[in-house]
XYZ file of C-alpha atoms in Angstrom:
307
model
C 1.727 -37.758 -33.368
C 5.058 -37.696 -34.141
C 5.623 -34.003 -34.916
C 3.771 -33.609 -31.108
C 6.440 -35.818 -29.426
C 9.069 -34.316 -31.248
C 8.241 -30.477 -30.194
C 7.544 -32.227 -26.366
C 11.054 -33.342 -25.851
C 12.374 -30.408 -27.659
C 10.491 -27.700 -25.116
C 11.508 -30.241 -22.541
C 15.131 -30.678 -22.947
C 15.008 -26.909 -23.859
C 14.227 -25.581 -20.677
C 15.444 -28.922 -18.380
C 18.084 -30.141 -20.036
C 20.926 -28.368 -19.429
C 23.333 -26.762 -17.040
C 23.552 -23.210 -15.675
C 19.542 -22.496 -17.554
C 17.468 -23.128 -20.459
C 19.789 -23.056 -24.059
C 16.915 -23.594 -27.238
C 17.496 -26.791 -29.354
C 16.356 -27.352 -32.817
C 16.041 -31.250 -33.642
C 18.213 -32.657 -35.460
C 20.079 -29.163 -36.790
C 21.593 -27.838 -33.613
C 22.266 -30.755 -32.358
C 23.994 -31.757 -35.355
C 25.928 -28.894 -35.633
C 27.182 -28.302 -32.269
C 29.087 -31.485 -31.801
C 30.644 -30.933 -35.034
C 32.052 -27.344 -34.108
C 34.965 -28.376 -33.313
C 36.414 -28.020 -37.293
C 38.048 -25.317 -37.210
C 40.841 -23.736 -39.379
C 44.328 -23.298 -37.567
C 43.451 -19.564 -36.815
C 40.158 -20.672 -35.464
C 41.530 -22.770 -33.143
C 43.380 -20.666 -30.716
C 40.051 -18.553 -29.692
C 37.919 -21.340 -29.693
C 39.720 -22.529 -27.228
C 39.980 -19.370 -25.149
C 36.222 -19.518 -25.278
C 35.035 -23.027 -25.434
C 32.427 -23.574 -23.091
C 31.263 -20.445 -22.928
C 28.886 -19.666 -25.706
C 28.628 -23.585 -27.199
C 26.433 -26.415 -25.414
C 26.822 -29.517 -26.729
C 24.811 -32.843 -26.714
C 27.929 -33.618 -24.177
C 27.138 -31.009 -21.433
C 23.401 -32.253 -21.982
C 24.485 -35.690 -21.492
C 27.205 -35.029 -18.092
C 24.446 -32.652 -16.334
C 22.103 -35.384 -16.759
C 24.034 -38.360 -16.047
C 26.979 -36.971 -14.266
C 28.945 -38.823 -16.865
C 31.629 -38.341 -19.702
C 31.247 -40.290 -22.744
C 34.572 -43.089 -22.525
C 37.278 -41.202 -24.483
C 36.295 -38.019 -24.593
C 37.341 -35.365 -22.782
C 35.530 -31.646 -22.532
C 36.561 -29.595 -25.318
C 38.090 -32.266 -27.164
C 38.286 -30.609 -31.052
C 37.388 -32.340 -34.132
C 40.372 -33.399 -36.734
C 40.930 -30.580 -39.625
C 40.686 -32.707 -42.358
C 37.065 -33.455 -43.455
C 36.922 -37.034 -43.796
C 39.159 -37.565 -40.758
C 36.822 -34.800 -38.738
C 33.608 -37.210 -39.983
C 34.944 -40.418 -39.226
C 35.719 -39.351 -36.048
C 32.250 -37.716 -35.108
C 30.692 -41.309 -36.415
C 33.108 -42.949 -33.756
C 31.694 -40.239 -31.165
C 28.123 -41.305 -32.213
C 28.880 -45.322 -32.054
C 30.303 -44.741 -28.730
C 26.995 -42.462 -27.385
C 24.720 -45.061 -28.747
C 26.702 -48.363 -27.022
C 27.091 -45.941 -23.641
C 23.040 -45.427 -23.677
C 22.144 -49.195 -24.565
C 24.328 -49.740 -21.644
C 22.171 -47.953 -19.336
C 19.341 -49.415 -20.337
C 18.395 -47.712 -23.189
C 16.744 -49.058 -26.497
C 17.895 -47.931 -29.745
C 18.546 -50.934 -32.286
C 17.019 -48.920 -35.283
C 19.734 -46.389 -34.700
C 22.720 -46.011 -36.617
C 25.955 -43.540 -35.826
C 25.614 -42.483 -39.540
C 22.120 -41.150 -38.740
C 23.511 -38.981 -36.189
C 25.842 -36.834 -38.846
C 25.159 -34.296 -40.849
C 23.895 -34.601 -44.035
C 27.329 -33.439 -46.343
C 29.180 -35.752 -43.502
C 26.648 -38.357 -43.659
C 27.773 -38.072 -47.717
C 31.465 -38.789 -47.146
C 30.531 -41.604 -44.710
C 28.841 -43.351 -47.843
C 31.702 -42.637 -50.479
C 34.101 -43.871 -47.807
C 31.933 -47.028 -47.345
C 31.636 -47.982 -51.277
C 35.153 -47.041 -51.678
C 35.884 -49.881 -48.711
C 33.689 -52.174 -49.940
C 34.658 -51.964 -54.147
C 38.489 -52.799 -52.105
C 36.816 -55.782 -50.353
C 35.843 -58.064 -53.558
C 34.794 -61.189 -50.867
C 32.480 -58.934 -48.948
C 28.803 -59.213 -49.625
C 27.999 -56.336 -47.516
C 25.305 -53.538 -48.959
C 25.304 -50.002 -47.988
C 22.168 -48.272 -47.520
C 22.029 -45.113 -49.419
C 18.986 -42.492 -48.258
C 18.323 -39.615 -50.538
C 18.606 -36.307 -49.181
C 14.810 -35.957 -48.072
C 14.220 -39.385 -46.389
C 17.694 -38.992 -44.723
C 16.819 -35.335 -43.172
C 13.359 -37.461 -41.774
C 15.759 -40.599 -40.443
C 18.038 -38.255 -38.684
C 14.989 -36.307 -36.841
C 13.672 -39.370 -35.736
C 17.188 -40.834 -34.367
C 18.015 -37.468 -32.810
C 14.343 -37.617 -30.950
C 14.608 -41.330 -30.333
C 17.939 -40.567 -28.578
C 16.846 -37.821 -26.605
C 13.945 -39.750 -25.264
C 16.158 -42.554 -24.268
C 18.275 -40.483 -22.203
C 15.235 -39.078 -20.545
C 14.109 -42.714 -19.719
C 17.686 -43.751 -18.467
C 18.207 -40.928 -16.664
C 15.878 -38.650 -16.180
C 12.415 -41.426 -15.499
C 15.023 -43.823 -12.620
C 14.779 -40.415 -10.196
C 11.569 -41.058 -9.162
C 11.014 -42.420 -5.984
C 9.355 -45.988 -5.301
C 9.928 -45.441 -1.604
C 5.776 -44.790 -0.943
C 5.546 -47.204 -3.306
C 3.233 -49.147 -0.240
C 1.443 -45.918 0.327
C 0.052 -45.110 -2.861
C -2.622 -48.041 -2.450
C -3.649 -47.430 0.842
C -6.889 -45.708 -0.296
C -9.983 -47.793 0.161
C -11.030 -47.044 -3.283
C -7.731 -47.735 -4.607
C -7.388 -51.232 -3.240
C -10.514 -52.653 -5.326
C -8.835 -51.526 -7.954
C -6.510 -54.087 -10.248
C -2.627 -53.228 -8.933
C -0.179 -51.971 -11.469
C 2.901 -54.082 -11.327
C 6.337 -52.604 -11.216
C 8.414 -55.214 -11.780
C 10.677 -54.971 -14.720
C 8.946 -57.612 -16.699
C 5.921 -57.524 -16.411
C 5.085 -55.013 -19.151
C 6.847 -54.866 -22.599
C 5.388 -51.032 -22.739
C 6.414 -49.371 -19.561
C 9.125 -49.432 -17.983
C 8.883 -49.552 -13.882
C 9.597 -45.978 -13.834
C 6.441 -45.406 -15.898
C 4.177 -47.704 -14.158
C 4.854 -45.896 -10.756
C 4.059 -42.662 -12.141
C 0.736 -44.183 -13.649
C 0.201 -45.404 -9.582
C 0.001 -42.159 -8.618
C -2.330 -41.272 -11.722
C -4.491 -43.617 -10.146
C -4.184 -42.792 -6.716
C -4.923 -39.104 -6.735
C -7.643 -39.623 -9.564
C -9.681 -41.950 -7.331
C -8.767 -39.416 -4.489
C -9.556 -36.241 -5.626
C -12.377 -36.907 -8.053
C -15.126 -37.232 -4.992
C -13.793 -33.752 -3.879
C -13.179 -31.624 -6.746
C -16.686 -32.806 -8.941
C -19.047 -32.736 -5.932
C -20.606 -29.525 -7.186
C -19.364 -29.870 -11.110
C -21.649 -27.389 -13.425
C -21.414 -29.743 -16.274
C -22.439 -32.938 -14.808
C -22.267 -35.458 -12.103
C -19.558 -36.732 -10.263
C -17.165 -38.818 -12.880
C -17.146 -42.758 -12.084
C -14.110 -44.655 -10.526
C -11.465 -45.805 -13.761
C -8.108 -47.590 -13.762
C -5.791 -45.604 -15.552
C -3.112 -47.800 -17.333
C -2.044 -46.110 -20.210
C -0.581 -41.918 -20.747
C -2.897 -41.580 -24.392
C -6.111 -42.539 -24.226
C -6.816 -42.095 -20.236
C -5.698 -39.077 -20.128
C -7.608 -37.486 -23.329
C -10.716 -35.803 -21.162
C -8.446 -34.174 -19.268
C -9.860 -35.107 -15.772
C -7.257 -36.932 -14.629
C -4.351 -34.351 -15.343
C -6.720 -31.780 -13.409
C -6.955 -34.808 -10.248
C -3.036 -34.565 -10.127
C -3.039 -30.986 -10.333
C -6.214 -30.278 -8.049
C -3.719 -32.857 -5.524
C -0.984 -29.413 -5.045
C -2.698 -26.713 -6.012
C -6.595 -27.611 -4.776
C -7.224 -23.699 -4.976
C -7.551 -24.317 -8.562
C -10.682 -26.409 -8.078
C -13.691 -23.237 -7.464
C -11.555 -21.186 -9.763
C -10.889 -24.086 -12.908
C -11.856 -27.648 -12.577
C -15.807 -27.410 -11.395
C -16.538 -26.050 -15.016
C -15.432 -29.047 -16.778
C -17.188 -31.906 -17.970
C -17.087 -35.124 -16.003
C -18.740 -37.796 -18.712
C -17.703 -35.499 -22.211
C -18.925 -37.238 -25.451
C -17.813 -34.890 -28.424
C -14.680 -33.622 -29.400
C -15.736 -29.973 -28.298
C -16.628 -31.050 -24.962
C -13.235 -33.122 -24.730
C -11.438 -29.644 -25.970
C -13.034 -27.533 -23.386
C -11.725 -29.655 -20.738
C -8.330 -30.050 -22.050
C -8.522 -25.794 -22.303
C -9.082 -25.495 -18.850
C -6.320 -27.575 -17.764
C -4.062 -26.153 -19.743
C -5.498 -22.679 -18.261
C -5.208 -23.748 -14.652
C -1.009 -24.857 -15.654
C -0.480 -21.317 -16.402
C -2.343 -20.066 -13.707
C 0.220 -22.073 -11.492
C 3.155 -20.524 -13.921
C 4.159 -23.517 -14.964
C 7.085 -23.391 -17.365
C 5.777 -25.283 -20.182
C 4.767 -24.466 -23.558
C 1.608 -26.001 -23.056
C -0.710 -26.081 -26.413
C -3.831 -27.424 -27.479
């Protein structure tokens, strides 16, 4: 499950995540290793400079075409000291100040730590500098915790995916509209239905963002379904459901193909009547899920889409 998330947000940041076109991101090692080009050697410096922003995208760019915003302190371009322990204290003060700039915008990362967010030779000198503090500080009774290579290589991936999926929530998820909010009930079938609420506390899941988006689920499920299984091959028209979660309602397929059938409703003859609309096994589940995925690249969607 993991591993699936993880390649999601990477295609997805990949291709929407940037300015001026997609630019391919590796999680954690590109990341990693672009914010920390700026330590350079003196000759270095001089044509970085002449070409910085050019050829390098940085978690930065990411975060301003996204939120419009500049990290507080930083300025574009802004190069990394030349001594190694100065250069990794500094990126960990970068890092604690992109972490407390999310959290401030709503996003949640407690289980994330600036050190996470370095590389692993940096992440190194963070804990030698640390030890070295703390053998100083004989009142202290502060402990440092020390990951092995492996397990630290797994902690950064997850930071580095946990923080990219917070930025999407903050500020990628707030952009969609709740103006039609009213409308989205209006169907007769969708008013005997139990209402999703959107206000901010009534779910410790969702946030309201995601509960509108699983509003329209619902309405263009109950609206389409009538339409595009009247003259299914595999079965009979599929019953009325209340969708109120993004795994397990959505596994068949059929509601995915109600959202797309709602745009693209040439897709129905051509795609969706072959599907089963009550499947029981795992191959029937698979075949739907294969013609959805089908019927997105049909429509040229821009998403590596697999199975």
């Amino acid at each position: 499950f993991f591993q699936k998330t993880l390649t999601a947000v990477k295609n997805w940041f990949t291709l929407f995540g940037w300015p001026n076109g997609q630019n391919a991101i590796s999680i954690p090692y590109s990341l990693r290793r672009d914010v920390s080009k700026g330590y350079l050697t003196a000759s270095q410096e001089k044509i970085f400079k002449e070409n910085l922003g050019k050829d390098t995208k940085t978690l930065y760019d990411m975060l301003f075409h996204l939120s419009g915003q500049l990290l507080p302190g930083m300025t574009s371009g802004q190069l990394l000291p030349l001594d190694p322990v100065e250069r990794m204290l500094q990126l960990h003060r970068q890092h604690s100040t992109l972490l407390t700039f999310l959290r401030n915008q709503g996003a949640y990362l407690p289980h994330v730590m600036p050190e996470f967010l370095l590389e692993p030779d940096d992440y190194k000198k963070w804990i030698k500098v640390q030890t070295e503090l703390l053998v100083e500080d004989t009142f202290t009774d502060k402990r440092i915790l020390v990951l092995e290579d492996s397990i630290f290589e797994t902690m950064s991936k997850r930071a580095w995916t946990d923080v990219l999926l917070q930025i999407y929530k903050v500020f990628v998820l707030p952009r969609v509209s709740s103006v039609s909010n009213t409308d989205l009930c209006s169907l007769e079938g969708v008013q005997n239905m139990p209402r999703i609420k959107l206000e901010p506390l009534s779910s410790n899941i969702y946030s309201p963002y995601e509960r509108t988006i699983l509003t329209w689920l619902n309405k263009h499920y109950e609206k389409n379904r009538k339409t595009i299984w009247k003259d299914c091959q595999k079965g009979e028209v599929p019953p009325m459901r209340w969708i109120v979660n993004f795994e397990h309602d959505l596994l068949d397929g059929l509601v995915l193909a109600a959202q797309l059938a709602a745009y693209c409703p040439y897709l129905i003859a051509t795609h969706f009547v072959r599907m089963y609309t009550n499947p029981r096994s795992p191959e029937q589940l698979l075949h739907n899920c294969l013609i959805v995925v089908d019927a997105m690249h049909a429509v040229k969607l821009s998403i590596d889409i697999k199975v």
